[in-house]
Amino acid sequence: MTVNAQLAARPTARGVPGRWPVTAVFLLNGLTLSTYIVRAPSFKSAHHFSDGRFGLTGLLFALAALAAMQFVGPLVGRVGARAVLRATLAVMPLLLAGLAVAPGPWWFAAGATVLGAVHGTTDAAMNASAVAVERRAGRPILNGCHAAWSVSAVVASLSTAALAHAGVSLAAHLVVAGALLLAGGLVLGPRLPDTGRAEPAGGADGSAEAPQPRAGWSRDLLLLGLTVTAVMICEGGALGWGGIFLHDARHATLSLAAAAVTAYTGGQTLGRLAGDRLSLRWGGTPLFRLGAAVAAAGFAVAVLVARLPVAVAGFALAGLGTSVLVPLTFSAAGKLPGAPAALLVSRLTTFTYTGILLGPALIGWAADLFGLAATMAALVPLLALVALAPRPR
């Protein structure tokens, strides 16, 4: 059968059952989390947090998310991803609105911790659901799902900036946003596919024994996990330090330095919008290696070229390259044998969050020792290693 005949035999994107409801979960989750993140300065000011204490609330959020992820696989296996997501999509908007009216800093810290746990549960469950839909359809969908998340970050950032400029208060913004997100979750919930319940190892339908605590920690999963951790460290370098690098090392204006983040996220969004079609045509492993190579080239241009417009274009190229790496890694993890896909995906999500947590901190520590320019340049060979890393067959 020719490649074109194989493509024609597979369902079209529009014909994949459950694809659009799952994609909408990524959008709602992204809108909730991005609104929380973008409003961080308002939270800090409202409760008179010092830098250190506000950083502690972020750490509590992340640790709660990591802890919750460890229980998502067994929970999805018991009740199904739809039941988990219906609950979390109802709770997250209420927590977001509650943070805006928290009566004091300790209440805020407690609320942020609970929000972290619920977000971590949502993140793992929605990726597990997307992997299940993708596997049933025999067609890639994860890049499109993650594209929805990227779009949500842009929407939340722009809308928050506009509302803050218009003088809308923190409480009014988040209470209304929470109400809209809650309504969206309630409408979406019944339309979600019921995936993950009693899903056996290897991905076939049927009954299965409860997974053991160490289930899923295979060599292939650890390799995928280390690979995606490296990717997230590089992403933390672009998002957390790209603008600082242009401003401090290349003497860019603040507005031009901020363009590094915009260029990176813009390239990432465009890449994810096309990623499923490219994965279907070329295959996941070739596209992954190409994406990592493009990302390495983009970082090289961004860090080594002195002309600022070219450096910003380099960040856009880096975003384009990294765009497919995380979705393709989740897709590969969901196909591993030896444990239910929901458990494998929740394990992998632990690695992604570890990279998000470690990336900016590691780059900051290394910059103190070796300089920011040298540290950012070290991301290029790291991505080259990602491109060459073995992939599961």
PDB file of N, CA, C and O in Angstrom, residues 94-134:
ATOM      1  N   LEU A  94     -13.385  27.296  40.444  1.00  0.00           N
ATOM      2  CA  LEU A  94     -13.771  27.760  41.777  1.00  0.00           C
ATOM      3  C   LEU A  94     -12.545  28.142  42.590  1.00  0.00           C
ATOM      4  O   LEU A  94     -12.554  29.148  43.325  1.00  0.00           O
ATOM      5  N   LEU A  95     -11.483  27.356  42.468  1.00  0.00           N
ATOM      6  CA  LEU A  95     -10.247  27.689  43.171  1.00  0.00           C
ATOM      7  C   LEU A  95      -9.632  28.978  42.638  1.00  0.00           C
ATOM      8  O   LEU A  95      -9.115  29.797  43.404  1.00  0.00           O
ATOM      9  N   LEU A  96      -9.668  29.159  41.311  1.00  0.00           N
ATOM     10  CA  LEU A  96      -9.129  30.376  40.716  1.00  0.00           C
ATOM     11  C   LEU A  96      -9.861  31.603  41.250  1.00  0.00           C
ATOM     12  O   LEU A  96      -9.232  32.598  41.647  1.00  0.00           O
ATOM     13  N   ALA A  97     -11.195  31.539  41.266  1.00  0.00           N
ATOM     14  CA  ALA A  97     -11.968  32.655  41.794  1.00  0.00           C
ATOM     15  C   ALA A  97     -11.715  32.833  43.287  1.00  0.00           C
ATOM     16  O   ALA A  97     -11.629  33.963  43.793  1.00  0.00           O
ATOM     17  N   GLY A  98     -11.561  31.725  44.017  1.00  0.00           N
ATOM     18  CA  GLY A  98     -11.325  31.814  45.450  1.00  0.00           C
ATOM     19  C   GLY A  98     -10.006  32.479  45.791  1.00  0.00           C
ATOM     20  O   GLY A  98      -9.906  33.197  46.799  1.00  0.00           O
ATOM     21  N   LEU A  99      -8.989  32.277  44.964  1.00  0.00           N
ATOM     22  CA  LEU A  99      -7.701  32.918  45.219  1.00  0.00           C
ATOM     23  C   LEU A  99      -7.816  34.443  45.165  1.00  0.00           C
ATOM     24  O   LEU A  99      -7.092  35.160  45.864  1.00  0.00           O
ATOM     25  N   ALA A 100      -8.716  34.929  44.317  1.00  0.00           N
ATOM     26  CA  ALA A 100      -8.865  36.384  44.178  1.00  0.00           C
ATOM     27  C   ALA A 100      -9.466  37.020  45.421  1.00  0.00           C
ATOM     28  O   ALA A 100      -9.274  38.223  45.660  1.00  0.00           O
ATOM     29  N   VAL A 101     -10.215  36.241  46.216  1.00  0.00           N
ATOM     30  CA  VAL A 101     -10.866  36.793  47.411  1.00  0.00           C
ATOM     31  C   VAL A 101     -10.303  36.169  48.678  1.00  0.00           C
ATOM     32  O   VAL A 101     -10.922  36.257  49.749  1.00  0.00           O
ATOM     33  N   ALA A 102      -9.125  35.529  48.598  1.00  0.00           N
ATOM     34  CA  ALA A 102      -8.501  34.935  49.775  1.00  0.00           C
ATOM     35  C   ALA A 102      -8.271  36.009  50.832  1.00  0.00           C
ATOM     36  O   ALA A 102      -7.712  37.074  50.529  1.00  0.00           O
ATOM     37  N   PRO A 103      -8.683  35.768  52.084  1.00  0.00           N
ATOM     38  CA  PRO A 103      -8.610  36.824  53.103  1.00  0.00           C
ATOM     39  C   PRO A 103      -7.214  37.115  53.618  1.00  0.00           C
ATOM     40  O   PRO A 103      -7.019  38.111  54.331  1.00  0.00           O
ATOM     41  N   GLY A 104      -6.244  36.311  53.324  1.00  0.00           N
ATOM     42  CA  GLY A 104      -4.896  36.562  53.817  1.00  0.00           C
ATOM     43  C   GLY A 104      -3.878  35.701  53.106  1.00  0.00           C
ATOM     44  O   GLY A 104      -4.227  34.800  52.320  1.00  0.00           O
ATOM     45  N   PRO A 105      -2.592  35.937  53.361  1.00  0.00           N
ATOM     46  CA  PRO A 105      -1.540  35.210  52.635  1.00  0.00           C
ATOM     47  C   PRO A 105      -1.554  33.707  52.886  1.00  0.00           C
ATOM     48  O   PRO A 105      -1.249  32.928  51.982  1.00  0.00           O
ATOM     49  N   TRP A 106      -1.898  33.280  54.119  1.00  0.00           N
ATOM     50  CA  TRP A 106      -1.912  31.847  54.388  1.00  0.00           C
ATOM     51  C   TRP A 106      -3.051  31.162  53.644  1.00  0.00           C
ATOM     52  O   TRP A 106      -2.899  30.028  53.161  1.00  0.00           O
ATOM     53  N   TRP A 107      -4.193  31.819  53.556  1.00  0.00           N
ATOM     54  CA  TRP A 107      -5.301  31.284  52.775  1.00  0.00           C
ATOM     55  C   TRP A 107      -4.918  31.192  51.299  1.00  0.00           C
ATOM     56  O   TRP A 107      -5.262  30.217  50.612  1.00  0.00           O
ATOM     57  N   PHE A 108      -4.215  32.214  50.815  1.00  0.00           N
ATOM     58  CA  PHE A 108      -3.781  32.185  49.422  1.00  0.00           C
ATOM     59  C   PHE A 108      -2.815  31.030  49.184  1.00  0.00           C
ATOM     60  O   PHE A 108      -2.937  30.292  48.187  1.00  0.00           O
ATOM     61  N   ALA A 109      -1.838  30.847  50.080  1.00  0.00           N
ATOM     62  CA  ALA A 109      -0.863  29.767  49.916  1.00  0.00           C
ATOM     63  C   ALA A 109      -1.558  28.404  49.919  1.00  0.00           C
ATOM     64  O   ALA A 109      -1.224  27.518  49.120  1.00  0.00           O
ATOM     65  N   ALA A 110      -2.541  28.245  50.811  1.00  0.00           N
ATOM     66  CA  ALA A 110      -3.273  26.977  50.857  1.00  0.00           C
ATOM     67  C   ALA A 110      -4.069  26.765  49.574  1.00  0.00           C
ATOM     68  O   ALA A 110      -4.085  25.660  49.005  1.00  0.00           O
ATOM     69  N   GLY A 111      -4.730  27.816  49.102  1.00  0.00           N
ATOM     70  CA  GLY A 111      -5.500  27.704  47.866  1.00  0.00           C
ATOM     71  C   GLY A 111      -4.624  27.406  46.669  1.00  0.00           C
ATOM     72  O   GLY A 111      -4.992  26.603  45.790  1.00  0.00           O
ATOM     73  N   ALA A 112      -3.437  28.039  46.600  1.00  0.00           N
ATOM     74  CA  ALA A 112      -2.521  27.788  45.491  1.00  0.00           C
ATOM     75  C   ALA A 112      -2.029  26.347  45.509  1.00  0.00           C
ATOM     76  O   ALA A 112      -1.861  25.712  44.455  1.00  0.00           O
ATOM     77  N   THR A 113      -1.817  25.802  46.713  1.00  0.00           N
ATOM     78  CA  THR A 113      -1.377  24.414  46.826  1.00  0.00           C
ATOM     79  C   THR A 113      -2.454  23.458  46.316  1.00  0.00           C
ATOM     80  O   THR A 113      -2.169  22.519  45.556  1.00  0.00           O
ATOM     81  N   VAL A 114      -3.699  23.693  46.715  1.00  0.00           N
ATOM     82  CA  VAL A 114      -4.792  22.839  46.240  1.00  0.00           C
ATOM     83  C   VAL A 114      -4.972  22.989  44.727  1.00  0.00           C
ATOM     84  O   VAL A 114      -5.191  22.006  44.011  1.00  0.00           O
ATOM     85  N   LEU A 115      -4.857  24.226  44.226  1.00  0.00           N
ATOM     86  CA  LEU A 115      -4.967  24.435  42.783  1.00  0.00           C
ATOM     87  C   LEU A 115      -3.874  23.675  42.051  1.00  0.00           C
ATOM     88  O   LEU A 115      -4.116  23.095  40.979  1.00  0.00           O
ATOM     89  N   GLY A 116      -2.661  23.647  42.611  1.00  0.00           N
ATOM     90  CA  GLY A 116      -1.579  22.884  42.001  1.00  0.00           C
ATOM     91  C   GLY A 116      -1.909  21.411  41.908  1.00  0.00           C
ATOM     92  O   GLY A 116      -1.681  20.775  40.869  1.00  0.00           O
ATOM     93  N   ALA A 117      -2.492  20.851  42.976  1.00  0.00           N
ATOM     94  CA  ALA A 117      -2.845  19.432  42.971  1.00  0.00           C
ATOM     95  C   ALA A 117      -3.921  19.140  41.927  1.00  0.00           C
ATOM     96  O   ALA A 117      -3.838  18.145  41.190  1.00  0.00           O
ATOM     97  N   VAL A 118      -4.927  20.005  41.854  1.00  0.00           N
ATOM     98  CA  VAL A 118      -6.016  19.777  40.894  1.00  0.00           C
ATOM     99  C   VAL A 118      -5.514  19.970  39.467  1.00  0.00           C
ATOM    100  O   VAL A 118      -5.878  19.216  38.549  1.00  0.00           O
ATOM    101  N   HIS A 119      -4.666  20.968  39.273  1.00  0.00           N
ATOM    102  CA  HIS A 119      -4.099  21.169  37.935  1.00  0.00           C
ATOM    103  C   HIS A 119      -3.236  19.979  37.521  1.00  0.00           C
ATOM    104  O   HIS A 119      -3.310  19.516  36.372  1.00  0.00           O
ATOM    105  N   GLY A 120      -2.408  19.459  38.434  1.00  0.00           N
ATOM    106  CA  GLY A 120      -1.582  18.309  38.115  1.00  0.00           C
ATOM    107  C   GLY A 120      -2.426  17.108  37.735  1.00  0.00           C
ATOM    108  O   GLY A 120      -2.094  16.363  36.801  1.00  0.00           O
ATOM    109  N   THR A 121      -3.525  16.913  38.448  1.00  0.00           N
ATOM    110  CA  THR A 121      -4.448  15.823  38.122  1.00  0.00           C
ATOM    111  C   THR A 121      -5.040  16.020  36.727  1.00  0.00           C
ATOM    112  O   THR A 121      -5.107  15.089  35.926  1.00  0.00           O
ATOM    113  N   THR A 122      -5.457  17.250  36.439  1.00  0.00           N
ATOM    114  CA  THR A 122      -6.028  17.546  35.124  1.00  0.00           C
ATOM    115  C   THR A 122      -5.014  17.326  34.019  1.00  0.00           C
ATOM    116  O   THR A 122      -5.326  16.740  32.969  1.00  0.00           O
ATOM    117  N   ASP A 123      -3.790  17.793  34.243  1.00  0.00           N
ATOM    118  CA  ASP A 123      -2.749  17.695  33.227  1.00  0.00           C
ATOM    119  C   ASP A 123      -2.483  16.245  32.846  1.00  0.00           C
ATOM    120  O   ASP A 123      -2.436  15.888  31.656  1.00  0.00           O
ATOM    121  N   ALA A 124      -2.316  15.394  33.855  1.00  0.00           N
ATOM    122  CA  ALA A 124      -2.046  13.988  33.569  1.00  0.00           C
ATOM    123  C   ALA A 124      -3.259  13.299  32.943  1.00  0.00           C
ATOM    124  O   ALA A 124      -3.120  12.513  31.991  1.00  0.00           O
ATOM    125  N   ALA A 125      -4.455  13.580  33.453  1.00  0.00           N
ATOM    126  CA  ALA A 125      -5.660  12.918  32.942  1.00  0.00           C
ATOM    127  C   ALA A 125      -5.966  13.338  31.512  1.00  0.00           C
ATOM    128  O   ALA A 125      -6.377  12.513  30.686  1.00  0.00           O
ATOM    129  N   MET A 126      -5.770  14.620  31.178  1.00  0.00           N
ATOM    130  CA  MET A 126      -6.113  15.058  29.829  1.00  0.00           C
ATOM    131  C   MET A 126      -5.120  14.502  28.812  1.00  0.00           C
ATOM    132  O   MET A 126      -5.504  14.149  27.687  1.00  0.00           O
ATOM    133  N   ASN A 127      -3.837  14.389  29.197  1.00  0.00           N
ATOM    134  CA  ASN A 127      -2.868  13.780  28.285  1.00  0.00           C
ATOM    135  C   ASN A 127      -3.150  12.293  28.108  1.00  0.00           C
ATOM    136  O   ASN A 127      -3.023  11.758  27.000  1.00  0.00           O
ATOM    137  N   ALA A 128      -3.546  11.623  29.199  1.00  0.00           N
ATOM    138  CA  ALA A 128      -3.902  10.208  29.087  1.00  0.00           C
ATOM    139  C   ALA A 128      -5.114  10.024  28.177  1.00  0.00           C
ATOM    140  O   ALA A 128      -5.163   9.098  27.356  1.00  0.00           O
ATOM    141  N   SER A 129      -6.101  10.904  28.302  1.00  0.00           N
ATOM    142  CA  SER A 129      -7.283  10.821  27.454  1.00  0.00           C
ATOM    143  C   SER A 129      -6.925  11.071  25.993  1.00  0.00           C
ATOM    144  O   SER A 129      -7.400  10.372  25.086  1.00  0.00           O
ATOM    145  N   ALA A 130      -6.057  12.053  25.751  1.00  0.00           N
ATOM    146  CA  ALA A 130      -5.653  12.350  24.378  1.00  0.00           C
ATOM    147  C   ALA A 130      -4.884  11.188  23.762  1.00  0.00           C
ATOM    148  O   ALA A 130      -5.073  10.850  22.587  1.00  0.00           O
ATOM    149  N   VAL A 131      -4.012  10.558  24.556  1.00  0.00           N
ATOM    150  CA  VAL A 131      -3.273   9.397  24.062  1.00  0.00           C
ATOM    151  C   VAL A 131      -4.230   8.269  23.697  1.00  0.00           C
ATOM    152  O   VAL A 131      -4.080   7.599  22.666  1.00  0.00           O
ATOM    153  N   ALA A 132      -5.253   8.038  24.542  1.00  0.00           N
ATOM    154  CA  ALA A 132      -6.218   6.978  24.263  1.00  0.00           C
ATOM    155  C   ALA A 132      -7.013   7.257  22.992  1.00  0.00           C
ATOM    156  O   ALA A 132      -7.229   6.358  22.169  1.00  0.00           O
ATOM    157  N   VAL A 133      -7.444   8.502  22.805  1.00  0.00           N
ATOM    158  CA  VAL A 133      -8.181   8.864  21.589  1.00  0.00           C
ATOM    159  C   VAL A 133      -7.288   8.700  20.363  1.00  0.00           C
ATOM    160  O   VAL A 133      -7.716   8.171  19.327  1.00  0.00           O
ATOM    161  N   GLU A 134      -6.038   9.129  20.482  1.00  0.00           N
ATOM    162  CA  GLU A 134      -5.105   9.002  19.368  1.00  0.00           C
ATOM    163  C   GLU A 134      -4.882   7.542  19.000  1.00  0.00           C
ATOM    164  O   GLU A 134      -4.871   7.177  17.825  1.00  0.00           O
TER     165      GLU A 134
END
